Coordinates of C-alpha atoms and ligand atoms in Angstrom, one line a residue:
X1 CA 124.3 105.3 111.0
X2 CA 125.2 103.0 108.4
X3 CA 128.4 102.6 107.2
X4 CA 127.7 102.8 103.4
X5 CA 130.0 104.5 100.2
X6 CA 128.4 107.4 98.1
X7 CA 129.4 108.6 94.9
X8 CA 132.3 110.2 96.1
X9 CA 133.6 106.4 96.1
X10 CA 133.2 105.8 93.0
X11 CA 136.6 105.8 90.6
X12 CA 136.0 106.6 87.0
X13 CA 132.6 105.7 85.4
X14 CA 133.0 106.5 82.1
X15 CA 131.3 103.9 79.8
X16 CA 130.6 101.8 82.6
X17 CA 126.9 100.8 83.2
X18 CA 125.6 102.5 86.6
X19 CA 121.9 100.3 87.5
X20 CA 120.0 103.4 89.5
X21 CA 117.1 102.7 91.5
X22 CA 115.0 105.5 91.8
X23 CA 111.7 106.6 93.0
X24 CA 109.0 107.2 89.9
X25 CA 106.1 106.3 91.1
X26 CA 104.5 109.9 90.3
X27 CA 101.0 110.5 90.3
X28 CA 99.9 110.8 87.2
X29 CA 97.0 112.8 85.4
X30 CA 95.2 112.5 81.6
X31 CA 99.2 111.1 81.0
X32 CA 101.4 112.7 82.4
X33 CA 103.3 113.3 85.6
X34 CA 101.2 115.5 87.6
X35 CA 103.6 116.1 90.3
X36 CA 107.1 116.1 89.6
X37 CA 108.7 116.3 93.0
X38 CA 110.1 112.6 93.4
X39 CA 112.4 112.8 89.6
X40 CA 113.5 116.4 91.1
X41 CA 114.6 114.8 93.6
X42 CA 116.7 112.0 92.3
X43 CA 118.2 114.5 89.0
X44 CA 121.0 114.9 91.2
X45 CA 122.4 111.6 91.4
X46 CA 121.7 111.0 87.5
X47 CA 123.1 113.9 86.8
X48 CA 126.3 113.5 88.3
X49 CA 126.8 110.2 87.0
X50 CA 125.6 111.3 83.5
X51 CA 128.2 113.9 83.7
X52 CA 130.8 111.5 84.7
X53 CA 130.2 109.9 81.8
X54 CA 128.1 106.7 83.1
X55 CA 125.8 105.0 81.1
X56 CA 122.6 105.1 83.6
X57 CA 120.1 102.9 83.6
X58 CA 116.8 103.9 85.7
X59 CA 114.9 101.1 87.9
X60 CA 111.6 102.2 89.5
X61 CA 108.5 100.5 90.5
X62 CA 105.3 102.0 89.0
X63 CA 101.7 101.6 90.9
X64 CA 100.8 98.1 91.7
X65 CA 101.0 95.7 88.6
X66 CA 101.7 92.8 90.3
X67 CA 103.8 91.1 89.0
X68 CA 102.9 91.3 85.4
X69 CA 103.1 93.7 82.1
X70 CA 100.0 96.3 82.6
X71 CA 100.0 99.3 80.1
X72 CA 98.8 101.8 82.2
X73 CA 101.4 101.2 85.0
X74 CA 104.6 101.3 82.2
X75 CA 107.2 103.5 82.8
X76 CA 107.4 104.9 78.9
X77 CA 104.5 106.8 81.0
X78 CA 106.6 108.7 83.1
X79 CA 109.8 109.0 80.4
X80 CA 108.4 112.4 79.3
X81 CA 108.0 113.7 82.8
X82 CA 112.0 112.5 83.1
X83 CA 113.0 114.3 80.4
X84 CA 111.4 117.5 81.1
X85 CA 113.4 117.6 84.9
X86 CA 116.9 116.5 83.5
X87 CA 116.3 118.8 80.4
X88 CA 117.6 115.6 78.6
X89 CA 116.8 113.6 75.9
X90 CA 116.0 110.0 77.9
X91 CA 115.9 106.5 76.2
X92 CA 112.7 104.2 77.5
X93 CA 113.5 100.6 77.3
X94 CA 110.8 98.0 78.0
X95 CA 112.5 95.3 79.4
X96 CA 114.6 94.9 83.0
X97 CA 116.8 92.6 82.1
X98 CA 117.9 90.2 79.2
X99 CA 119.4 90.7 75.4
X100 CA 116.5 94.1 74.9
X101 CA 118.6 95.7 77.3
X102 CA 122.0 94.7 76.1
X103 CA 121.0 95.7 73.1
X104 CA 120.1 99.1 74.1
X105 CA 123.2 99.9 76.4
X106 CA 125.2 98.8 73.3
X107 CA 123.4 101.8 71.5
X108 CA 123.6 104.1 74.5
X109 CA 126.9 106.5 74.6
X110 CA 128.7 107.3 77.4
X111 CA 126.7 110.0 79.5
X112 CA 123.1 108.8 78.1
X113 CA 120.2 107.9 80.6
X114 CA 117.4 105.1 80.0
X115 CA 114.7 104.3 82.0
X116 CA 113.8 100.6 82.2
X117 CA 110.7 99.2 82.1
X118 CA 108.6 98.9 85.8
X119 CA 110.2 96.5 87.7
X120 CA 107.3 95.2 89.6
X121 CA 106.1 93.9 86.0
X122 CA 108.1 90.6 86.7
X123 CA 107.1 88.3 90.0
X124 CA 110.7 88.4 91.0
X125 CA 110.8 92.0 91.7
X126 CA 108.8 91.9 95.2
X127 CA 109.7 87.9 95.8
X128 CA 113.3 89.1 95.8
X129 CA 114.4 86.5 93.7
X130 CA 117.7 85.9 93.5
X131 CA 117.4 84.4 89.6
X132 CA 116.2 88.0 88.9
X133 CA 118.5 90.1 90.1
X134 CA 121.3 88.3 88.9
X135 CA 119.3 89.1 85.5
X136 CA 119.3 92.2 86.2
X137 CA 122.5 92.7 87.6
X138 CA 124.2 90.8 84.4
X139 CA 123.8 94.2 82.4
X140 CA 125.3 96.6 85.0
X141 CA 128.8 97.6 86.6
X142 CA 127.8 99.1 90.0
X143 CA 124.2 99.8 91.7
X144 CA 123.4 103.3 92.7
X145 CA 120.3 103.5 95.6
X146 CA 118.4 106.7 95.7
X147 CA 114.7 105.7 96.5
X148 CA 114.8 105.6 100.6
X149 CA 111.0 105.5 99.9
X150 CA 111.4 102.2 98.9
X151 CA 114.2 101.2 101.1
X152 CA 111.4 99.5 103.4
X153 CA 110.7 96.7 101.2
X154 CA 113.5 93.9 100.7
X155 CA 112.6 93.8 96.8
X156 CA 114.9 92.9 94.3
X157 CA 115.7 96.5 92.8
X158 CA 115.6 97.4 96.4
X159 CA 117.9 95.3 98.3
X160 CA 118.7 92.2 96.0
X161 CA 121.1 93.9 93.6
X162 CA 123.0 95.4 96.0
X163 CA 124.5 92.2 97.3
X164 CA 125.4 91.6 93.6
X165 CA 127.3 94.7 92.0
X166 CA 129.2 97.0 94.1
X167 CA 126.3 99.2 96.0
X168 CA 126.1 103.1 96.4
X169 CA 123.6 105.4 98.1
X170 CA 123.1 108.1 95.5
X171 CA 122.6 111.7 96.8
X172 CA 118.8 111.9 97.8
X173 CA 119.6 108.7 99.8
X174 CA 122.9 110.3 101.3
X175 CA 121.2 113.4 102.2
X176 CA 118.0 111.9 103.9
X177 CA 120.1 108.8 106.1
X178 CA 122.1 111.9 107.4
X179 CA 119.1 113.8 108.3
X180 CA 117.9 110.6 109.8
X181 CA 121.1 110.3 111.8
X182 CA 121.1 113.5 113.2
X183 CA 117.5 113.7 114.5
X184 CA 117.6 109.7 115.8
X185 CA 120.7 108.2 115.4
X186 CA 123.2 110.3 117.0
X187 CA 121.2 113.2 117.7
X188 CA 121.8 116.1 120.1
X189 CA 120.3 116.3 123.3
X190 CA 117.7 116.8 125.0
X191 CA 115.2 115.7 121.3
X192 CA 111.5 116.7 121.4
X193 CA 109.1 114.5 119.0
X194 CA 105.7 115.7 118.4
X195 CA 104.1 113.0 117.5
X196 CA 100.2 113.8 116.2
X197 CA 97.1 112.3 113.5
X198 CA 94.2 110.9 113.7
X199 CA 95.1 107.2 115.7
X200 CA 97.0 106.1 118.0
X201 CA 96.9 102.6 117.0
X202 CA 98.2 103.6 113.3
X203 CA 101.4 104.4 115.4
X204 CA 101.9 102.1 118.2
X205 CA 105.3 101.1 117.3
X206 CA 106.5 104.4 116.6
X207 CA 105.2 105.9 120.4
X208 CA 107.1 102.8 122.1
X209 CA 110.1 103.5 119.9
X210 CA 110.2 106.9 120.8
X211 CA 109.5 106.6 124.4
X212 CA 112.7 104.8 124.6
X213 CA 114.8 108.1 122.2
X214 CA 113.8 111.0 123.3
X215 CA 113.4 113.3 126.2
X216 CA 110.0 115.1 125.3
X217 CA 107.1 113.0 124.1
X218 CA 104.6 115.5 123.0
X219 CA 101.3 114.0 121.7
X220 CA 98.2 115.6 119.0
X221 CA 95.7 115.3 117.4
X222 CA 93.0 112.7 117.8
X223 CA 95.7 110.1 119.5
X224 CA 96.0 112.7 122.1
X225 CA 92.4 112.0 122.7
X226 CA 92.7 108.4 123.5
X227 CA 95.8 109.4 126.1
X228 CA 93.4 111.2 128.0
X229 CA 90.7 109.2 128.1
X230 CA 93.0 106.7 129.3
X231 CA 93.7 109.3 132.0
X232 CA 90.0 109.5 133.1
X233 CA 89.3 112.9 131.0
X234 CA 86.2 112.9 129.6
X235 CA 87.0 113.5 125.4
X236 CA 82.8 113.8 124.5
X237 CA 82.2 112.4 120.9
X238 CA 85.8 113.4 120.3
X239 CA 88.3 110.9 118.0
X240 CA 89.0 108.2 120.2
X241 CA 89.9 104.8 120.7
X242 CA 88.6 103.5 124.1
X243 CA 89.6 99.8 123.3
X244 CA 93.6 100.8 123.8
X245 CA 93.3 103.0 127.3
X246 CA 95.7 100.2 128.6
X247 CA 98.3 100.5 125.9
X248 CA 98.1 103.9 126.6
X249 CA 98.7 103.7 129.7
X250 CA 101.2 101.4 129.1
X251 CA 103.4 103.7 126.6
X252 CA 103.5 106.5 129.5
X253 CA 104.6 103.7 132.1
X254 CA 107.1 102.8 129.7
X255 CA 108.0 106.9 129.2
X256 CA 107.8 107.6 133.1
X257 CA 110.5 104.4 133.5
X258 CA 112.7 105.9 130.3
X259 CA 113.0 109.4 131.6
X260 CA 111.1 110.2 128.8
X261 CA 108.5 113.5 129.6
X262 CA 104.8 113.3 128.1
X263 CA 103.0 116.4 126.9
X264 CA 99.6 116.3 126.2
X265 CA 97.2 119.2 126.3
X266 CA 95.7 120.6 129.1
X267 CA 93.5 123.0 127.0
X268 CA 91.9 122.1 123.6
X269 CA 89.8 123.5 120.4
X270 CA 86.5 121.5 120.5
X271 CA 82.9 122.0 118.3
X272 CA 79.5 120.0 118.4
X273 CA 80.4 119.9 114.2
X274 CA 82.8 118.8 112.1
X275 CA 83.0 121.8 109.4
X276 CA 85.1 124.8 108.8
X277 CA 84.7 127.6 111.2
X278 CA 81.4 126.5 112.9
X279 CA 78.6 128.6 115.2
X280 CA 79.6 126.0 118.6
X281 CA 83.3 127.1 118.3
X282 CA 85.2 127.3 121.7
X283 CA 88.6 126.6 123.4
X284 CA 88.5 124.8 127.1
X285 CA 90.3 123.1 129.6
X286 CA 90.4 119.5 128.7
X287 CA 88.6 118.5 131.9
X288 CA 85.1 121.0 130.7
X289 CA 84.9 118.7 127.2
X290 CA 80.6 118.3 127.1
X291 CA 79.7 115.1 126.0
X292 CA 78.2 116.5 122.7
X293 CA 81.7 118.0 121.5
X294 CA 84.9 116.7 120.1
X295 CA 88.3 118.1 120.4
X296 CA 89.6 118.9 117.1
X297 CA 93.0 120.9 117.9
X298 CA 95.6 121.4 120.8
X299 CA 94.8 124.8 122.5
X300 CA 96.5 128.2 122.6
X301 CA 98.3 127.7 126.3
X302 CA 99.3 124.2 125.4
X303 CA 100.5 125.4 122.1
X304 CA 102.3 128.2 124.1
X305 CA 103.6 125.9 126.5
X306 CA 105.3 123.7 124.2
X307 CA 106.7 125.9 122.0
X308 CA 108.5 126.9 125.3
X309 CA 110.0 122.9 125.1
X310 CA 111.3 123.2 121.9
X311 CA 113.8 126.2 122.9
X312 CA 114.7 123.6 125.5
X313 CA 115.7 121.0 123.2
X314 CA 118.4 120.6 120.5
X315 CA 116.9 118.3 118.3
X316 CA 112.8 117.6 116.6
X317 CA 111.7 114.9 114.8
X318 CA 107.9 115.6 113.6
X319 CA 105.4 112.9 112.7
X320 CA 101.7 114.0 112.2
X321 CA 99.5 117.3 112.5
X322 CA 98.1 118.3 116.2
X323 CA 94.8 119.0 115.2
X324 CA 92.4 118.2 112.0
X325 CA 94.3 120.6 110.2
X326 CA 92.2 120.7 106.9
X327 CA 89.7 122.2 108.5
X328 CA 90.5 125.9 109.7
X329 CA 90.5 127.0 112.5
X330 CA 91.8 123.8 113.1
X331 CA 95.2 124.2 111.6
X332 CA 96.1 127.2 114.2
X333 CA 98.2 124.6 117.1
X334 CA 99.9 122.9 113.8
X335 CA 100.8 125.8 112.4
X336 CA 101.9 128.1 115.3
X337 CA 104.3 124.8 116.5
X338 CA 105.4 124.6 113.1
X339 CA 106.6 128.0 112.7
X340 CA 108.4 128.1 116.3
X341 CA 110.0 125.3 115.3
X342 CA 111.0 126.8 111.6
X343 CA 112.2 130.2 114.0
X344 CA 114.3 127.7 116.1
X345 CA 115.8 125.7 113.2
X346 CA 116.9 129.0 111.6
X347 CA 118.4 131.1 114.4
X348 CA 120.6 127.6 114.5
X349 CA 119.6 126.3 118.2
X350 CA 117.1 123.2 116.8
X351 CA 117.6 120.6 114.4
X352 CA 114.4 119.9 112.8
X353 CA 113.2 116.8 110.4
X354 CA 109.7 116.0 110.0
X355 CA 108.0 113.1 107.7
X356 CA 104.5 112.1 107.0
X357 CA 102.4 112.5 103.9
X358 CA 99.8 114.9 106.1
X359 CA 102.3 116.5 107.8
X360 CA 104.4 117.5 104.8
X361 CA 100.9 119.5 103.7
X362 CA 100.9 120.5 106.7
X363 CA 104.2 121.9 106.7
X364 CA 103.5 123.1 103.6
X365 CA 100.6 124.6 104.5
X366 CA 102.1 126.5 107.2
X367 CA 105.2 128.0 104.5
X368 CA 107.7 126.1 106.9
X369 CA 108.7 123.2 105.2
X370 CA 111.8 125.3 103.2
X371 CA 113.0 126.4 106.3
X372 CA 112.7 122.8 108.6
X373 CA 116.3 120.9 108.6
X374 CA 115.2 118.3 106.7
X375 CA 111.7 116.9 105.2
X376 CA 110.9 113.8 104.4
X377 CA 108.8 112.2 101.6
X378 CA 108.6 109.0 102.1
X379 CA 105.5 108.1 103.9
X380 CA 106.3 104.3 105.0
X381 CA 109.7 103.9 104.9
X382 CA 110.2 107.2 107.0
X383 CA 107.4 105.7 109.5
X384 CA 109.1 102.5 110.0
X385 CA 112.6 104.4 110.7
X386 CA 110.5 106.2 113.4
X387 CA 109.6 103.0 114.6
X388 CA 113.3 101.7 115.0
X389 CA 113.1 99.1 112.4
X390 CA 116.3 98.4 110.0
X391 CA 115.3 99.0 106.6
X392 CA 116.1 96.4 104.2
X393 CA 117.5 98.8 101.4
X394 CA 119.3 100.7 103.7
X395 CA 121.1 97.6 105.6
X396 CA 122.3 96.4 102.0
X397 CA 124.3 99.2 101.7
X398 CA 126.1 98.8 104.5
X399 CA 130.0 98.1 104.2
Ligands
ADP401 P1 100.7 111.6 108.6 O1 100.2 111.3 107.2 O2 101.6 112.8 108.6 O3 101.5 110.3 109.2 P2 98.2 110.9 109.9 O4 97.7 110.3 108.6 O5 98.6 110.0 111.0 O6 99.5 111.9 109.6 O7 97.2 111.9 110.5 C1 96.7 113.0 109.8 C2 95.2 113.2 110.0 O8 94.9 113.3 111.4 C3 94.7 114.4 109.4 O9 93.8 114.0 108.4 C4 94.0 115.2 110.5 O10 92.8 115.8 110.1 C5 93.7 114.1 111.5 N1 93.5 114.6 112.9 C6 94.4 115.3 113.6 N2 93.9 115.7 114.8 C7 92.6 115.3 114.8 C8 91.5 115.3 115.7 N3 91.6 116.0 116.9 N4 90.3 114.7 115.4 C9 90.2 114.1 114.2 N5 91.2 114.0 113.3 C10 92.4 114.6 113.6
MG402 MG1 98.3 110.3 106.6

């Protein structure tokens, strides 16, 4: 893990100017926030510094303006939606940097919050400038990072000022590289990923990452399909892509060499139709797939079968659903895994963390999410960590 200070670190703040960079890119409807769940989860961190008596300052990006100002992608937008989660009145300040923002942290009193305007309004933001985060930095005492959604891109807000002002990882960031840590990092052995969704070439890096982690591979949902076909099954008109049977059969060479044990399914869900519930219905071996079917979930002994792996193991880390799980019945091997895994994780014998953006539905969909060790929301940035890579604005915070 990362050797990086939190807010424990921090001496006294009171007065000084704390530059937070947080995650409010919300999606938005007729207005306002439609979904609040990102600012809940940074309050926290501006909280406690609020209460400590900083002057805080929000940095977010906003939807894709590219580098200059766009009306409906300002962050005066999303103010409101701030407010109503800290239960506090919050000053919106349409500038990043320069004598606008001086001015305003002049007015602000000890304990206030502002939220600047979208960073990614200014070129400088995603070039990583250095000319503009020293502008931005000129106004602040210490940077506080709590977006780990954004910690994949080497942006300004993102990794720039951290090398400039004295750098903390503010509580949502704290919580999630832990969580990180303990399911990858130094996790406890033996670790099980399920790793599921539609492709397989989406994930490539992530399968050859993991290969090389973990002791139980076990692979869904239509990139199970191309594993098997790369194995000589027969998958019908299932979700499949023929064109990477040799990286597939590469990735379980390099699993077979690594120690690593793959799971895929023996028996399967399949229908002649893609729609909810349909009349050609049937479970099968995966060696009896017709060539008019597809497989569209992980079957009941399989599901069994590796719910029996997961009281083997110690540790989970969960990217993508194991069948098209929109689409009941298709949502029964995602589900059933889920909850063993939820049982596991509570009686205290399985560390779980899971990430995705359709396997936190998912999750959600199966009531489990609450009770998994830790659930990500970052889509990319959580993907990449599966994949091994060093996050930018993570590695900036290192000490
Ligand atoms: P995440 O967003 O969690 O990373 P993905 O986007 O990779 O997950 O994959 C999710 C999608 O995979 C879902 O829309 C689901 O319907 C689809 N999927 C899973 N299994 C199958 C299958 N057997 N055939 C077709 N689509 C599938
Ligand atoms: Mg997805």
């Amino acid at each position: 893990m990362p050797n990086f200070r939190t807010l424990d670190d921090l001496g006294d703040v009171s007065g000084k100017v704390a530059l937070v960079r947080v995650d409010l890119n919300v999606p938005m409807d007729e207005g306002s926030v439609a979904d609040d769940t990102r600012i809940r989860a940074v309050a926290p961190t501006i909280l406690e510094l609020a209460d400590a008596g900083a002057k805080v300052l929000l940095l977010a990006h906003f939807g894709r303006p590219k580098g200059q100002r766009s009306s409906t992608e300002s962050l005066s937008l999303v103010q409101g939606g701030v407010e109503d989660v800290l239960g506090r009145e919050v000053m919106f300040i349409p500038e990043v940097a320069g004598p606008i923002v001086e001015q305003a942290i002049g007015i602000l009193r000890a304990g206030d919050i502002g939220v600047l305007e979208n960073t990614r309004f200014w070129p400088g933001e995603e070039k990583n400038d250095p000319e503009f985060a020293k502008a931005v930095a000129a106004n602040g005492d210490f940077y506080v990072n709590d977006a780990f959604s954004a910690a994949h891109r080497a942006h300004a807000s993102t990794e720039g000022l951290a090398h400039l002002l004295p750098a903390y990882a503010g509580r949502a960031m704290e919580k999630e590289l832990k969580a990180l840590d303990a399911a990858l990092g130094n996790p406890q052995t033996p670790v099980a990923a399920v790793v599921g969704g539609a492709k397989v070439s989406t994930k490539l890096a992530v399968l050859e990452h993991l290969v090389t982690k973990v002791q139980h591979l076990i692979i869904g949902g239509g990139m199970a399909n191309t594993f098997l076909a790369a194995r000589g099954v027969n998958v019908g008109k299932s979700l499949c892509e023929h064109d990477l049977a040799a990286t597939a059969e590469a990735i379980l060479d390099a699993a077979d060499r690594a120690g690593c044990t793959v799971h895929l399914p023996y028996d399967v869900v399949v229908a002649k139709e893609f729609a909810a519930n349909p009349p050609s219905l049937r479970t099968c071996n995966v060696h009896e797939v017709a060539e008019d079917e597809m497989i569209l979930d992980v079957g009941p002994q399989a599901v069994e079968a590796l719910g029996d792996v997961l009281k083997t193991c110690r540790t989970l880390v969960w990217n993508g659903p194991l069948g098209a799980f929109e689409t009941p019945p298709f949502d029964t091997a995602t589900v059933a895994l889920a909850q063993t895994a939820a049982a596991l994780t509570k009686e205290g014998s399985l560390v779980s963390v899971a990430g995705g953006g359709d396997t936190v539905a998912a999750l959600n969909h199966a009531g489990v999410a609450a009770d998994f060790t830790y659930v990500s929301t970052a889509g990319g940035a959580f993907l990449e960590w599966m994949e091994g890579k060093e996050l930018p604005g993570v590695a900036a915070l290192n000490i």
